[in-house]
């Protein structure tokens, strides 16, 4: 049974990733700051009290994993943060120490704008989303640069607006290029795709758009 390590498991996408990974036959280790608040239980689930900003709190859990899935987020906290950048530095350090080479991490489609978005979505991203999330996005950009400069087999997933709706299994992806008019994706489908590509070499060292 392949074993994966999931960060951000208490968030909407992270929780979906844990559930679907267990359903898909993975052994899962979830690193959470407050285990008492994480109610999922499964024979193949290990819950570890840890903080991504404190390497020593989780580095030993990296041993024996085939992949790391990072669903780190700051929720509705729009203040300056280092959760993405420093957290990813620590994750990559632990991966190097344990010789783990596969990383799948969440970013955001609105981090940058491009013509394929179309006028409305590009305007929304630039004039609304980027302004509201200016400080978290600044750290998220640093995180992306850190991942891009690393030696691991990374995939950076850039979803648009996230919705709490059921899994459909039907969505568009663009590996190394951009989707036209990416507006939304359900967290369940986002998690589905992240797990689907754990061993997909075609997605290694690629930035990926996903949307309906």
C-alpha atoms as an extended CHARMM CRD file, in Angstrom:
* protein
*
       212  EXT
         1         1  UNK       CA              0.0000000000        0.0000000000        0.0000000000  PROA      1               0.0000000000
         2         2  UNK       CA              1.4960000000        3.3270000000       -1.0890000000  PROA      2               0.0000000000
         3         3  UNK       CA              1.7410000000        5.8770000000        1.6890000000  PROA      3               0.0000000000
         4         4  UNK       CA              1.3200000000        9.6310000000        1.2020000000  PROA      4               0.0000000000
         5         5  UNK       CA              1.6980000000       12.6510000000        3.4650000000  PROA      5               0.0000000000
         6         6  UNK       CA             -0.9820000000       15.3540000000        3.3370000000  PROA      6               0.0000000000
         7         7  UNK       CA             -0.6130000000       18.9030000000        4.6400000000  PROA      7               0.0000000000
         8         8  UNK       CA             -3.6080000000       21.1860000000        5.0970000000  PROA      8               0.0000000000
         9         9  UNK       CA             -5.8720000000       18.2370000000        5.8640000000  PROA      9               0.0000000000
        10        10  UNK       CA             -8.2770000000       20.2940000000        7.9800000000  PROA      10              0.0000000000
        11        11  UNK       CA             -9.1690000000       22.5660000000        5.0660000000  PROA      11              0.0000000000
        12        12  UNK       CA            -11.9080000000       21.8200000000        2.5670000000  PROA      12              0.0000000000
        13        13  UNK       CA             -9.6730000000       20.4820000000       -0.1890000000  PROA      13              0.0000000000
        14        14  UNK       CA             -7.2950000000       18.7580000000        2.2020000000  PROA      14              0.0000000000
        15        15  UNK       CA            -10.0960000000       16.8840000000        3.9250000000  PROA      15              0.0000000000
        16        16  UNK       CA            -11.4130000000       15.7370000000        0.5440000000  PROA      16              0.0000000000
        17        17  UNK       CA             -7.9180000000       14.5910000000       -0.3750000000  PROA      17              0.0000000000
        18        18  UNK       CA             -7.6680000000       12.5120000000        2.7980000000  PROA      18              0.0000000000
        19        19  UNK       CA            -11.0830000000       10.9120000000        2.2780000000  PROA      19              0.0000000000
        20        20  UNK       CA            -10.5080000000       10.1000000000       -1.3790000000  PROA      20              0.0000000000
        21        21  UNK       CA             -6.9590000000        8.8810000000       -0.8110000000  PROA      21              0.0000000000
        22        22  UNK       CA             -8.2110000000        6.3990000000        1.7700000000  PROA      22              0.0000000000
        23        23  UNK       CA            -11.0120000000        5.3050000000       -0.5430000000  PROA      23              0.0000000000
        24        24  UNK       CA             -8.4280000000        4.8730000000       -3.2940000000  PROA      24              0.0000000000
        25        25  UNK       CA             -6.2750000000        2.5240000000       -1.2670000000  PROA      25              0.0000000000
        26        26  UNK       CA             -3.5460000000        4.8580000000       -0.0380000000  PROA      26              0.0000000000
        27        27  UNK       CA             -2.1960000000        4.8380000000        3.4760000000  PROA      27              0.0000000000
        28        28  UNK       CA             -2.4380000000        8.4610000000        4.6080000000  PROA      28              0.0000000000
        29        29  UNK       CA             -0.5430000000       10.4700000000        7.1790000000  PROA      29              0.0000000000
        30        30  UNK       CA             -2.2530000000       13.8060000000        7.8610000000  PROA      30              0.0000000000
        31        31  UNK       CA             -0.2270000000       16.5230000000        9.5600000000  PROA      31              0.0000000000
        32        32  UNK       CA             -2.5550000000       18.8190000000       11.5170000000  PROA      32              0.0000000000
        33        33  UNK       CA             -1.9980000000       21.4160000000       14.2160000000  PROA      33              0.0000000000
        34        34  UNK       CA             -5.0100000000       20.3030000000       16.2550000000  PROA      34              0.0000000000
        35        35  UNK       CA             -5.6580000000       16.5390000000       16.0370000000  PROA      35              0.0000000000
        36        36  UNK       CA             -8.6520000000       16.8360000000       18.3710000000  PROA      36              0.0000000000
        37        37  UNK       CA            -10.4240000000       18.9170000000       15.7540000000  PROA      37              0.0000000000
        38        38  UNK       CA             -9.7980000000       16.4230000000       12.9600000000  PROA      38              0.0000000000
        39        39  UNK       CA            -12.5720000000       13.8700000000       13.2540000000  PROA      39              0.0000000000
        40        40  UNK       CA            -11.8220000000       11.4960000000       10.3820000000  PROA      40              0.0000000000
        41        41  UNK       CA            -10.8590000000        7.9850000000       11.4310000000  PROA      41              0.0000000000
        42        42  UNK       CA             -9.6790000000        5.0510000000        9.3170000000  PROA      42              0.0000000000
        43        43  UNK       CA             -7.3980000000        2.0450000000        9.7660000000  PROA      43              0.0000000000
        44        44  UNK       CA             -5.0850000000        3.4160000000        7.0700000000  PROA      44              0.0000000000
        45        45  UNK       CA             -5.0730000000        6.9710000000        8.4550000000  PROA      45              0.0000000000
        46        46  UNK       CA             -2.3780000000        8.2800000000       10.7830000000  PROA      46              0.0000000000
        47        47  UNK       CA             -3.0080000000       11.6910000000       12.3300000000  PROA      47              0.0000000000
        48        48  UNK       CA              0.0780000000       13.5830000000       13.4300000000  PROA      48              0.0000000000
        49        49  UNK       CA              0.1750000000       16.7460000000       15.4990000000  PROA      49              0.0000000000
        50        50  UNK       CA              2.4950000000       19.0550000000       13.6140000000  PROA      50              0.0000000000
        51        51  UNK       CA              3.0170000000       22.5250000000       12.2300000000  PROA      51              0.0000000000
        52        52  UNK       CA              4.3570000000       23.0730000000        8.7300000000  PROA      52              0.0000000000
        53        53  UNK       CA              6.2990000000       26.0500000000       10.0870000000  PROA      53              0.0000000000
        54        54  UNK       CA              8.1680000000       23.7720000000       12.5020000000  PROA      54              0.0000000000
        55        55  UNK       CA             10.2120000000       21.2280000000       10.5660000000  PROA      55              0.0000000000
        56        56  UNK       CA             10.9920000000       19.1150000000       13.6110000000  PROA      56              0.0000000000
        57        57  UNK       CA              7.2860000000       18.5210000000       14.2240000000  PROA      57              0.0000000000
        58        58  UNK       CA              6.7990000000       16.4450000000       11.0770000000  PROA      58              0.0000000000
        59        59  UNK       CA             10.1140000000       15.6120000000        9.3830000000  PROA      59              0.0000000000
        60        60  UNK       CA             10.2440000000       12.0180000000       10.6570000000  PROA      60              0.0000000000
        61        61  UNK       CA              6.7840000000       11.3850000000        9.1690000000  PROA      61              0.0000000000
        62        62  UNK       CA              8.2350000000       11.8700000000        5.6790000000  PROA      62              0.0000000000
        63        63  UNK       CA             10.1220000000        8.5690000000        5.7800000000  PROA      63              0.0000000000
        64        64  UNK       CA              8.6770000000        5.9100000000        3.4790000000  PROA      64              0.0000000000
        65        65  UNK       CA              6.2010000000        8.1480000000        1.6740000000  PROA      65              0.0000000000
        66        66  UNK       CA              5.7490000000        7.9560000000       -2.0960000000  PROA      66              0.0000000000
        67        67  UNK       CA              4.3570000000       11.4780000000       -2.3720000000  PROA      67              0.0000000000
        68        68  UNK       CA              3.4860000000       14.6720000000       -0.5520000000  PROA      68              0.0000000000
        69        69  UNK       CA              0.1870000000       16.4450000000       -1.1890000000  PROA      69              0.0000000000
        70        70  UNK       CA              0.1400000000       20.0400000000        0.0180000000  PROA      70              0.0000000000
        71        71  UNK       CA             -3.2580000000       21.6650000000        0.4450000000  PROA      71              0.0000000000
        72        72  UNK       CA             -1.9340000000       24.4780000000        2.6110000000  PROA      72              0.0000000000
        73        73  UNK       CA             -4.1550000000       27.5220000000        2.9410000000  PROA      73              0.0000000000
        74        74  UNK       CA             -4.8780000000       30.4940000000        5.1520000000  PROA      74              0.0000000000
        75        75  UNK       CA             -8.6620000000       30.4780000000        4.7960000000  PROA      75              0.0000000000
        76        76  UNK       CA            -10.1590000000       33.9410000000        5.1070000000  PROA      76              0.0000000000
        77        77  UNK       CA             -7.1100000000       35.3930000000        6.7990000000  PROA      77              0.0000000000
        78        78  UNK       CA             -5.8430000000       38.1540000000        4.5240000000  PROA      78              0.0000000000
        79        79  UNK       CA             -2.9050000000       39.2190000000        6.7080000000  PROA      79              0.0000000000
        80        80  UNK       CA              0.7610000000       38.7370000000        5.7560000000  PROA      80              0.0000000000
        81        81  UNK       CA              1.8160000000       35.1050000000        6.1110000000  PROA      81              0.0000000000
        82        82  UNK       CA              4.7380000000       32.7520000000        5.6210000000  PROA      82              0.0000000000
        83        83  UNK       CA              2.6540000000       29.5790000000        5.7120000000  PROA      83              0.0000000000
        84        84  UNK       CA              3.1360000000       28.9980000000        1.9950000000  PROA      84              0.0000000000
        85        85  UNK       CA              6.7680000000       30.0250000000        1.5640000000  PROA      85              0.0000000000
        86        86  UNK       CA              8.3370000000       28.9000000000        4.8330000000  PROA      86              0.0000000000
        87        87  UNK       CA              6.0160000000       25.9200000000        5.0260000000  PROA      87              0.0000000000
        88        88  UNK       CA              7.1040000000       24.7520000000        1.5790000000  PROA      88              0.0000000000
        89        89  UNK       CA             10.7670000000       25.2860000000        2.4400000000  PROA      89              0.0000000000
        90        90  UNK       CA             10.2970000000       22.9480000000        5.3870000000  PROA      90              0.0000000000
        91        91  UNK       CA              8.3860000000       20.3980000000        3.3170000000  PROA      91              0.0000000000
        92        92  UNK       CA             11.1160000000       20.3390000000        0.6740000000  PROA      92              0.0000000000
        93        93  UNK       CA             13.8120000000       20.0170000000        3.3290000000  PROA      93              0.0000000000
        94        94  UNK       CA             12.0380000000       17.0330000000        4.8760000000  PROA      94              0.0000000000
        95        95  UNK       CA             11.5190000000       15.4890000000        1.4390000000  PROA      95              0.0000000000
        96        96  UNK       CA             15.2160000000       15.7990000000        0.6580000000  PROA      96              0.0000000000
        97        97  UNK       CA             16.1970000000       14.2490000000        3.9770000000  PROA      97              0.0000000000
        98        98  UNK       CA             13.8580000000       11.2840000000        3.4280000000  PROA      98              0.0000000000
        99        99  UNK       CA             14.5760000000       10.9500000000       -0.3060000000  PROA      99              0.0000000000
       100       100  UNK       CA             10.9290000000       11.5900000000       -1.2340000000  PROA      100             0.0000000000
       101       101  UNK       CA             10.6970000000       13.0280000000       -4.7370000000  PROA      101             0.0000000000
       102       102  UNK       CA              7.0130000000       13.5310000000       -5.5960000000  PROA      102             0.0000000000
       103       103  UNK       CA              5.1970000000       16.7400000000       -4.6180000000  PROA      103             0.0000000000
       104       104  UNK       CA              1.7220000000       17.9310000000       -5.5800000000  PROA      104             0.0000000000
       105       105  UNK       CA              0.8140000000       21.3480000000       -4.2390000000  PROA      105             0.0000000000
       106       106  UNK       CA             -2.0480000000       23.8010000000       -4.4930000000  PROA      106             0.0000000000
       107       107  UNK       CA             -1.6820000000       27.3410000000       -5.7120000000  PROA      107             0.0000000000
       108       108  UNK       CA             -4.3220000000       29.5920000000       -7.3220000000  PROA      108             0.0000000000
       109       109  UNK       CA             -5.2790000000       30.5070000000      -10.8700000000  PROA      109             0.0000000000
       110       110  UNK       CA             -5.8110000000       34.1670000000       -9.9510000000  PROA      110             0.0000000000
       111       111  UNK       CA             -2.2010000000       34.4840000000       -8.8570000000  PROA      111             0.0000000000
       112       112  UNK       CA             -1.4260000000       35.7050000000      -12.3640000000  PROA      112             0.0000000000
       113       113  UNK       CA             -3.6380000000       36.7920000000      -15.2480000000  PROA      113             0.0000000000
       114       114  UNK       CA             -3.4240000000       35.6950000000      -18.8740000000  PROA      114             0.0000000000
       115       115  UNK       CA             -5.3840000000       36.2280000000      -22.0510000000  PROA      115             0.0000000000
       116       116  UNK       CA             -6.9880000000       32.7710000000      -22.0730000000  PROA      116             0.0000000000
       117       117  UNK       CA             -8.9770000000       33.7320000000      -18.9760000000  PROA      117             0.0000000000
       118       118  UNK       CA            -11.1650000000       35.9990000000      -21.0340000000  PROA      118             0.0000000000
       119       119  UNK       CA            -11.9830000000       39.6080000000      -20.2410000000  PROA      119             0.0000000000
       120       120  UNK       CA            -14.4130000000       39.0760000000      -17.3440000000  PROA      120             0.0000000000
       121       121  UNK       CA            -12.3830000000       36.5060000000      -15.3880000000  PROA      121             0.0000000000
       122       122  UNK       CA             -9.1570000000       38.3980000000      -15.9950000000  PROA      122             0.0000000000
       123       123  UNK       CA            -10.7700000000       41.5980000000      -14.7170000000  PROA      123             0.0000000000
       124       124  UNK       CA            -12.1910000000       39.7930000000      -11.6810000000  PROA      124             0.0000000000
       125       125  UNK       CA             -8.8310000000       38.2300000000      -10.8810000000  PROA      125             0.0000000000
       126       126  UNK       CA             -6.8530000000       41.4330000000      -11.2260000000  PROA      126             0.0000000000
       127       127  UNK       CA             -9.2240000000       44.0120000000       -9.7780000000  PROA      127             0.0000000000
       128       128  UNK       CA            -10.8770000000       41.9540000000       -7.0370000000  PROA      128             0.0000000000
       129       129  UNK       CA             -9.1430000000       38.7070000000       -6.0860000000  PROA      129             0.0000000000
       130       130  UNK       CA             -5.5610000000       39.9480000000       -6.3310000000  PROA      130             0.0000000000
       131       131  UNK       CA             -6.4180000000       43.0410000000       -4.3030000000  PROA      131             0.0000000000
       132       132  UNK       CA             -8.2530000000       41.1920000000       -1.5380000000  PROA      132             0.0000000000
       133       133  UNK       CA             -5.6220000000       38.4590000000       -1.3280000000  PROA      133             0.0000000000
       134       134  UNK       CA             -2.6380000000       40.7080000000       -1.9720000000  PROA      134             0.0000000000
       135       135  UNK       CA             -0.6720000000       39.6450000000        1.1010000000  PROA      135             0.0000000000
       136       136  UNK       CA             -1.3520000000       35.8760000000        1.0070000000  PROA      136             0.0000000000
       137       137  UNK       CA             -0.7350000000       35.9060000000       -2.7540000000  PROA      137             0.0000000000
       138       138  UNK       CA              2.6530000000       37.5580000000       -2.2390000000  PROA      138             0.0000000000
       139       139  UNK       CA              3.6820000000       34.5850000000       -0.1170000000  PROA      139             0.0000000000
       140       140  UNK       CA              2.0810000000       32.1200000000       -2.5270000000  PROA      140             0.0000000000
       141       141  UNK       CA              4.2220000000       33.5100000000       -5.3520000000  PROA      141             0.0000000000
       142       142  UNK       CA              7.3280000000       32.9430000000       -3.2540000000  PROA      142             0.0000000000
       143       143  UNK       CA              6.1510000000       29.3840000000       -2.6300000000  PROA      143             0.0000000000
       144       144  UNK       CA              5.7760000000       28.7380000000       -6.3450000000  PROA      144             0.0000000000
       145       145  UNK       CA              9.2680000000       30.0650000000       -7.0530000000  PROA      145             0.0000000000
       146       146  UNK       CA             10.6590000000       27.8350000000       -4.3200000000  PROA      146             0.0000000000
       147       147  UNK       CA              8.9660000000       24.7770000000       -5.7920000000  PROA      147             0.0000000000
       148       148  UNK       CA             10.0520000000       25.6240000000       -9.3360000000  PROA      148             0.0000000000
       149       149  UNK       CA             13.6670000000       25.8980000000       -8.2000000000  PROA      149             0.0000000000
       150       150  UNK       CA             13.5850000000       22.5620000000       -6.3680000000  PROA      150             0.0000000000
       151       151  UNK       CA             14.8560000000       19.2200000000       -7.6440000000  PROA      151             0.0000000000
       152       152  UNK       CA             11.7060000000       17.2220000000       -6.8300000000  PROA      152             0.0000000000
       153       153  UNK       CA              9.0800000000       15.9550000000       -9.2730000000  PROA      153             0.0000000000
       154       154  UNK       CA              6.5600000000       18.6960000000       -8.5420000000  PROA      154             0.0000000000
       155       155  UNK       CA              3.1350000000       19.5250000000       -9.9080000000  PROA      155             0.0000000000
       156       156  UNK       CA              1.6540000000       22.9200000000       -9.0620000000  PROA      156             0.0000000000
       157       157  UNK       CA             -2.1330000000       22.9630000000       -9.3690000000  PROA      157             0.0000000000
       158       158  UNK       CA             -3.8110000000       26.3250000000       -9.9680000000  PROA      158             0.0000000000
       159       159  UNK       CA             -7.5700000000       26.0880000000       -9.3640000000  PROA      159             0.0000000000
       160       160  UNK       CA            -10.0260000000       28.9850000000       -9.7510000000  PROA      160             0.0000000000
       161       161  UNK       CA            -12.9350000000       29.6090000000       -7.3550000000  PROA      161             0.0000000000
       162       162  UNK       CA            -13.4730000000       26.6050000000       -5.0800000000  PROA      162             0.0000000000
       163       163  UNK       CA            -16.9240000000       25.2170000000       -4.3280000000  PROA      163             0.0000000000
       164       164  UNK       CA            -18.1600000000       22.7830000000       -1.6940000000  PROA      164             0.0000000000
       165       165  UNK       CA            -20.1100000000       20.4830000000       -3.9840000000  PROA      165             0.0000000000
       166       166  UNK       CA            -19.9470000000       16.7330000000       -4.6960000000  PROA      166             0.0000000000
       167       167  UNK       CA            -17.4120000000       14.9440000000       -6.8520000000  PROA      167             0.0000000000
       168       168  UNK       CA            -18.2880000000       14.8460000000      -10.5530000000  PROA      168             0.0000000000
       169       169  UNK       CA            -15.1050000000       13.4050000000      -12.0160000000  PROA      169             0.0000000000
       170       170  UNK       CA            -15.6140000000       15.6800000000      -15.0040000000  PROA      170             0.0000000000
       171       171  UNK       CA            -13.3320000000       18.6810000000      -15.3730000000  PROA      171             0.0000000000
       172       172  UNK       CA            -10.8070000000       20.2540000000      -17.7160000000  PROA      172             0.0000000000
       173       173  UNK       CA             -7.0700000000       20.3760000000      -17.1340000000  PROA      173             0.0000000000
       174       174  UNK       CA             -4.2080000000       22.0240000000      -18.9800000000  PROA      174             0.0000000000
       175       175  UNK       CA             -0.7110000000       20.7570000000      -18.2400000000  PROA      175             0.0000000000
       176       176  UNK       CA              1.9600000000       23.3520000000      -18.8830000000  PROA      176             0.0000000000
       177       177  UNK       CA             -0.4800000000       25.6870000000      -20.5900000000  PROA      177             0.0000000000
       178       178  UNK       CA             -3.6780000000       27.6000000000      -19.7900000000  PROA      178             0.0000000000
       179       179  UNK       CA             -7.3890000000       26.7990000000      -19.7880000000  PROA      179             0.0000000000
       180       180  UNK       CA             -9.8640000000       29.0890000000      -21.4630000000  PROA      180             0.0000000000
       181       181  UNK       CA            -12.1810000000       30.8590000000      -19.0110000000  PROA      181             0.0000000000
       182       182  UNK       CA            -11.3970000000       28.9250000000      -15.8070000000  PROA      182             0.0000000000
       183       183  UNK       CA            -14.1550000000       29.9680000000      -13.4140000000  PROA      183             0.0000000000
       184       184  UNK       CA            -14.7090000000       27.3140000000      -10.7480000000  PROA      184             0.0000000000
       185       185  UNK       CA            -13.9950000000       23.7980000000       -9.5230000000  PROA      185             0.0000000000
       186       186  UNK       CA            -15.4330000000       21.7060000000       -6.7060000000  PROA      186             0.0000000000
       187       187  UNK       CA            -12.9730000000       20.8910000000       -3.9420000000  PROA      187             0.0000000000
       188       188  UNK       CA            -13.8840000000       17.2270000000       -4.3480000000  PROA      188             0.0000000000
       189       189  UNK       CA            -12.8930000000       17.2720000000       -8.0210000000  PROA      189             0.0000000000
       190       190  UNK       CA             -9.7280000000       19.1950000000       -7.2630000000  PROA      190             0.0000000000
       191       191  UNK       CA             -8.6980000000       16.5720000000       -4.7070000000  PROA      191             0.0000000000
       192       192  UNK       CA             -9.6540000000       13.8350000000       -7.1680000000  PROA      192             0.0000000000
       193       193  UNK       CA             -7.2500000000       15.1830000000       -9.7670000000  PROA      193             0.0000000000
       194       194  UNK       CA             -4.4100000000       15.7320000000       -7.3120000000  PROA      194             0.0000000000
       195       195  UNK       CA             -4.5650000000       12.0920000000       -6.2680000000  PROA      195             0.0000000000
       196       196  UNK       CA             -5.0170000000       10.8780000000       -9.8350000000  PROA      196             0.0000000000
       197       197  UNK       CA             -1.6450000000       12.2720000000      -10.8610000000  PROA      197             0.0000000000
       198       198  UNK       CA              0.4550000000       10.9910000000       -7.9710000000  PROA      198             0.0000000000
       199       199  UNK       CA              2.2890000000        8.6000000000      -10.2990000000  PROA      199             0.0000000000
       200       200  UNK       CA              1.6200000000       10.3550000000      -13.6150000000  PROA      200             0.0000000000
       201       201  UNK       CA              5.0330000000       11.2670000000      -15.0310000000  PROA      201             0.0000000000
       202       202  UNK       CA              3.3480000000       13.4180000000      -17.6920000000  PROA      202             0.0000000000
       203       203  UNK       CA              2.5380000000       15.9410000000      -14.9680000000  PROA      203             0.0000000000
       204       204  UNK       CA              5.9660000000       16.0510000000      -13.3470000000  PROA      204             0.0000000000
       205       205  UNK       CA              7.5470000000       19.5100000000      -13.1370000000  PROA      205             0.0000000000
       206       206  UNK       CA              4.4280000000       21.1220000000      -14.5730000000  PROA      206             0.0000000000
       207       207  UNK       CA              2.0620000000       23.9380000000      -13.6330000000  PROA      207             0.0000000000
       208       208  UNK       CA             -1.4940000000       22.7540000000      -14.1990000000  PROA      208             0.0000000000
       209       209  UNK       CA             -4.7720000000       24.6170000000      -14.6620000000  PROA      209             0.0000000000
       210       210  UNK       CA             -7.9990000000       22.8920000000      -13.6130000000  PROA      210             0.0000000000
       211       211  UNK       CA            -11.6300000000       24.0170000000      -13.9580000000  PROA      211             0.0000000000
       212       212  UNK       CA            -14.9930000000       23.0140000000      -15.3810000000  PROA      212             0.0000000000
